[in-house]
PDB file of C-alpha atoms in Angstrom:
ATOM      1  CA  UNK I 240      83.841 116.507 108.984  1.00 80.00           C
ATOM      2  CA  UNK I 241      87.590 116.326 108.786  1.00 85.00           C
ATOM      3  CA  UNK I 242      89.398 119.637 109.182  1.00 91.00           C
ATOM      4  CA  UNK I 243      92.721 120.335 107.483  1.00 94.00           C
ATOM      5  CA  UNK I 244      94.870 123.240 108.601  1.00 95.00           C
ATOM      6  CA  UNK I 245      97.813 124.204 106.424  1.00 97.00           C
ATOM      7  CA  UNK I 246     100.721 126.444 107.243  1.00 97.00           C
ATOM      8  CA  UNK I 247     104.231 127.264 106.123  1.00 97.00           C
ATOM      9  CA  UNK I 248     103.780 129.096 102.843  1.00 97.00           C
ATOM     10  CA  UNK I 249     105.428 132.381 102.102  1.00 97.00           C
ATOM     11  CA  UNK I 250     107.873 134.317  99.982  1.00 98.00           C
ATOM     12  CA  UNK I 251     111.327 132.880  99.502  1.00 98.00           C
ATOM     13  CA  UNK I 252     114.262 133.582  97.216  1.00 98.00           C
ATOM     14  CA  UNK I 253     115.401 131.040  94.638  1.00 98.00           C
ATOM     15  CA  UNK I 254     117.515 128.399  96.304  1.00 98.00           C
ATOM     16  CA  UNK I 255     115.775 128.865  99.623  1.00 98.00           C
ATOM     17  CA  UNK I 256     113.698 126.468 101.666  1.00 98.00           C
ATOM     18  CA  UNK I 257     110.221 126.218 103.143  1.00 98.00           C
ATOM     19  CA  UNK I 258     108.427 123.578 105.145  1.00 98.00           C
ATOM     20  CA  UNK I 259     104.692 123.132 104.724  1.00 98.00           C
ATOM     21  CA  UNK I 260     102.552 121.485 107.376  1.00 98.00           C
ATOM     22  CA  UNK I 261      99.045 120.081 107.237  1.00 96.00           C
ATOM     23  CA  UNK I 262      97.270 118.851 110.346  1.00 95.00           C
ATOM     24  CA  UNK I 263      94.102 116.780 110.153  1.00 92.00           C
ATOM     25  CA  UNK I 264      91.543 116.728 112.928  1.00 90.00           C
ATOM     26  CA  UNK I 265      87.840 116.304 113.538  1.00 83.00           C
ATOM     27  CA  UNK I 266      85.753 113.306 112.604  1.00 78.00           C
ATOM     28  CA  UNK I 267      86.788 109.707 113.053  1.00 74.00           C
ATOM     29  CA  UNK I 268      88.723 108.921 109.926  1.00 83.00           C
ATOM     30  CA  UNK I 269      91.188 106.230 108.932  1.00 87.00           C
ATOM     31  CA  UNK I 270      93.818 108.031 106.910  1.00 89.00           C
ATOM     32  CA  UNK I 271      95.259 106.003 104.058  1.00 93.00           C
ATOM     33  CA  UNK I 272      97.285 108.657 102.290  1.00 94.00           C
ATOM     34  CA  UNK I 273      98.267 112.283 102.626  1.00 95.00           C
ATOM     35  CA  UNK I 274      99.677 114.427  99.896  1.00 97.00           C
ATOM     36  CA  UNK I 275     100.447 117.803  98.461  1.00 98.00           C
ATOM     37  CA  UNK I 276      99.159 119.251  95.219  1.00 98.00           C
ATOM     38  CA  UNK I 277      99.922 122.600  93.691  1.00 98.00           C
ATOM     39  CA  UNK I 278      98.226 124.886  91.226  1.00 98.00           C
ATOM     40  CA  UNK I 279      99.800 127.839  89.475  1.00 97.00           C
ATOM     41  CA  UNK I 280      97.704 130.564  87.810  1.00 93.00           C
ATOM     42  CA  UNK I 281      96.242 129.286  84.557  1.00 94.00           C
ATOM     43  CA  UNK I 282      97.532 125.778  85.204  1.00 96.00           C
ATOM     44  CA  UNK I 283      95.872 122.559  86.272  1.00 97.00           C
ATOM     45  CA  UNK I 284      96.349 121.225  89.761  1.00 97.00           C
ATOM     46  CA  UNK I 285      99.118 118.652  89.890  1.00 97.00           C
ATOM     47  CA  UNK I 286     100.390 116.145  92.401  1.00 98.00           C
ATOM     48  CA  UNK I 287     103.626 117.172  94.071  1.00 98.00           C
ATOM     49  CA  UNK I 288     104.152 114.394  96.604  1.00 98.00           C
ATOM     50  CA  UNK I 289     102.163 111.799  98.490  1.00 98.00           C
ATOM     51  CA  UNK I 290     102.732 109.343 101.298  1.00 97.00           C
ATOM     52  CA  UNK I 291     100.645 106.358 102.354  1.00 95.00           C
ATOM     53  CA  UNK I 292      99.954 105.123 105.847  1.00 90.00           C
ATOM     54  CA  UNK I 293     102.474 102.382 105.106  1.00 91.00           C
ATOM     55  CA  UNK I 294     105.208 104.883 104.330  1.00 93.00           C
ATOM     56  CA  UNK I 295     105.352 104.602 100.545  1.00 96.00           C
ATOM     57  CA  UNK I 296     106.089 107.894  98.805  1.00 98.00           C
ATOM     58  CA  UNK I 297     105.593 109.304  95.353  1.00 98.00           C
ATOM     59  CA  UNK I 298     107.010 112.515  93.888  1.00 98.00           C
ATOM     60  CA  UNK I 299     106.541 114.512  90.760  1.00 98.00           C
ATOM     61  CA  UNK I 300     109.629 114.321  88.571  1.00 98.00           C
ATOM     62  CA  UNK I 301     110.089 118.073  88.836  1.00 97.00           C
ATOM     63  CA  UNK I 302     110.636 117.954  92.604  1.00 98.00           C
ATOM     64  CA  UNK I 303     112.537 114.702  93.075  1.00 98.00           C
ATOM     65  CA  UNK I 304     115.715 115.273  95.012  1.00 97.00           C
ATOM     66  CA  UNK I 305     114.549 118.661  96.271  1.00 98.00           C
ATOM     67  CA  UNK I 306     111.317 117.984  98.173  1.00 98.00           C
ATOM     68  CA  UNK I 307     110.713 115.478 100.939  1.00 98.00           C
ATOM     69  CA  UNK I 308     107.320 114.410 102.226  1.00 98.00           C
ATOM     70  CA  UNK I 309     106.906 112.949 105.683  1.00 97.00           C
ATOM     71  CA  UNK I 310     104.159 112.329 108.182  1.00 95.00           C
ATOM     72  CA  UNK I 311     103.614 112.070 111.895  1.00 90.00           C
ATOM     73  CA  UNK I 312     100.938 109.442 112.383  1.00 81.00           C
ATOM     74  CA  UNK I 313     100.360 110.289 116.026  1.00 83.00           C
ATOM     75  CA  UNK I 314      99.604 113.898 115.107  1.00 84.00           C
ATOM     76  CA  UNK I 315      97.853 113.146 111.800  1.00 89.00           C
ATOM     77  CA  UNK I 316     100.152 115.701 110.236  1.00 94.00           C
ATOM     78  CA  UNK I 317     101.938 115.679 106.907  1.00 96.00           C
ATOM     79  CA  UNK I 318     104.934 117.829 106.051  1.00 97.00           C
ATOM     80  CA  UNK I 319     106.562 118.912 102.840  1.00 98.00           C
ATOM     81  CA  UNK I 320     110.164 120.027 103.131  1.00 98.00           C
ATOM     82  CA  UNK I 321     111.025 122.066 100.066  1.00 98.00           C
ATOM     83  CA  UNK I 322     114.684 122.782  99.369  1.00 98.00           C
ATOM     84  CA  UNK I 323     116.468 124.537  96.525  1.00 98.00           C
ATOM     85  CA  UNK I 324     113.260 126.221  95.503  1.00 98.00           C
ATOM     86  CA  UNK I 325     112.879 127.509  91.971  1.00 98.00           C
ATOM     87  CA  UNK I 326     110.563 130.158  90.499  1.00 97.00           C
ATOM     88  CA  UNK I 327     108.681 127.347  88.748  1.00 97.00           C
ATOM     89  CA  UNK I 328     107.653 126.075  92.190  1.00 98.00           C
ATOM     90  CA  UNK I 329     105.489 129.164  92.698  1.00 98.00           C
ATOM     91  CA  UNK I 330     101.896 128.024  93.240  1.00 98.00           C
ATOM     92  CA  UNK I 331      99.177 127.516  95.785  1.00 98.00           C
ATOM     93  CA  UNK I 332      99.910 124.278  97.597  1.00 98.00           C
ATOM     94  CA  UNK I 333      96.967 122.187  98.759  1.00 98.00           C
ATOM     95  CA  UNK I 334      97.005 119.423 101.301  1.00 97.00           C
ATOM     96  CA  UNK I 335      94.951 116.337 100.514  1.00 97.00           C
ATOM     97  CA  UNK I 336      93.940 113.568 102.885  1.00 95.00           C
ATOM     98  CA  UNK I 337      92.261 110.402 101.693  1.00 94.00           C
ATOM     99  CA  UNK I 338      90.942 107.503 103.686  1.00 91.00           C
ATOM    100  CA  UNK I 339      87.940 105.707 105.043  1.00 88.00           C
ATOM    101  CA  UNK I 340      85.123 106.828 107.322  1.00 84.00           C
ATOM    102  CA  UNK I 341      82.443 104.305 108.320  1.00 81.00           C
ATOM    103  CA  UNK I 342      83.770 101.988 105.618  1.00 82.00           C
ATOM    104  CA  UNK I 343      83.282 104.637 102.926  1.00 87.00           C
ATOM    105  CA  UNK I 344      86.156 106.159 100.968  1.00 91.00           C
ATOM    106  CA  UNK I 345      86.489 109.907 101.161  1.00 90.00           C
ATOM    107  CA  UNK I 346      89.044 112.633 100.689  1.00 92.00           C
ATOM    108  CA  UNK I 347      89.444 116.177 101.925  1.00 94.00           C
ATOM    109  CA  UNK I 348      91.306 119.268 100.827  1.00 96.00           C
ATOM    110  CA  UNK I 349      93.032 121.939 102.803  1.00 97.00           C
ATOM    111  CA  UNK I 350      92.489 125.628 102.145  1.00 96.00           C
ATOM    112  CA  UNK I 351      95.767 126.032 100.306  1.00 97.00           C
ATOM    113  CA  UNK I 352      98.888 127.962 101.168  1.00 97.00           C
ATOM    114  CA  UNK I 353     100.677 130.278  98.764  1.00 98.00           C
ATOM    115  CA  UNK I 354     104.309 129.594  97.929  1.00 98.00           C
ATOM    116  CA  UNK I 355     106.064 132.304  95.958  1.00 97.00           C
ATOM    117  CA  UNK I 356     109.636 131.870  94.792  1.00 97.00           C
ATOM    118  CA  UNK I 357     111.094 135.120  93.536  1.00 96.00           C
ATOM    119  CA  UNK I 358     114.085 137.367  93.962  1.00 92.00           C
TER     120      UNK I 358
END
């Protein structure tokens, strides 16, 4: 099975920055898209940003202009650069990888990394 390892979460003051990383490894898998979701206590999980293997990106309106998603295809790693963080960004951030294995669509989730924005 595909393994996803996330890192980069932590405590940061409003206006600060963090960079999340998610590295995929394990089974043979053709990655089609990688993305970041977040879930705050009592809230539903929501898409933050995603990037396809072709380089197309999509961002939630709340993070446009502040967050940047990128990927390193050779390393099967996706990054989320988060700048000018706000308290409303506090959540557990989950990496998601979707693609094809043996001609069957599948997706995987990382374990989540906590991002807390507070003074």
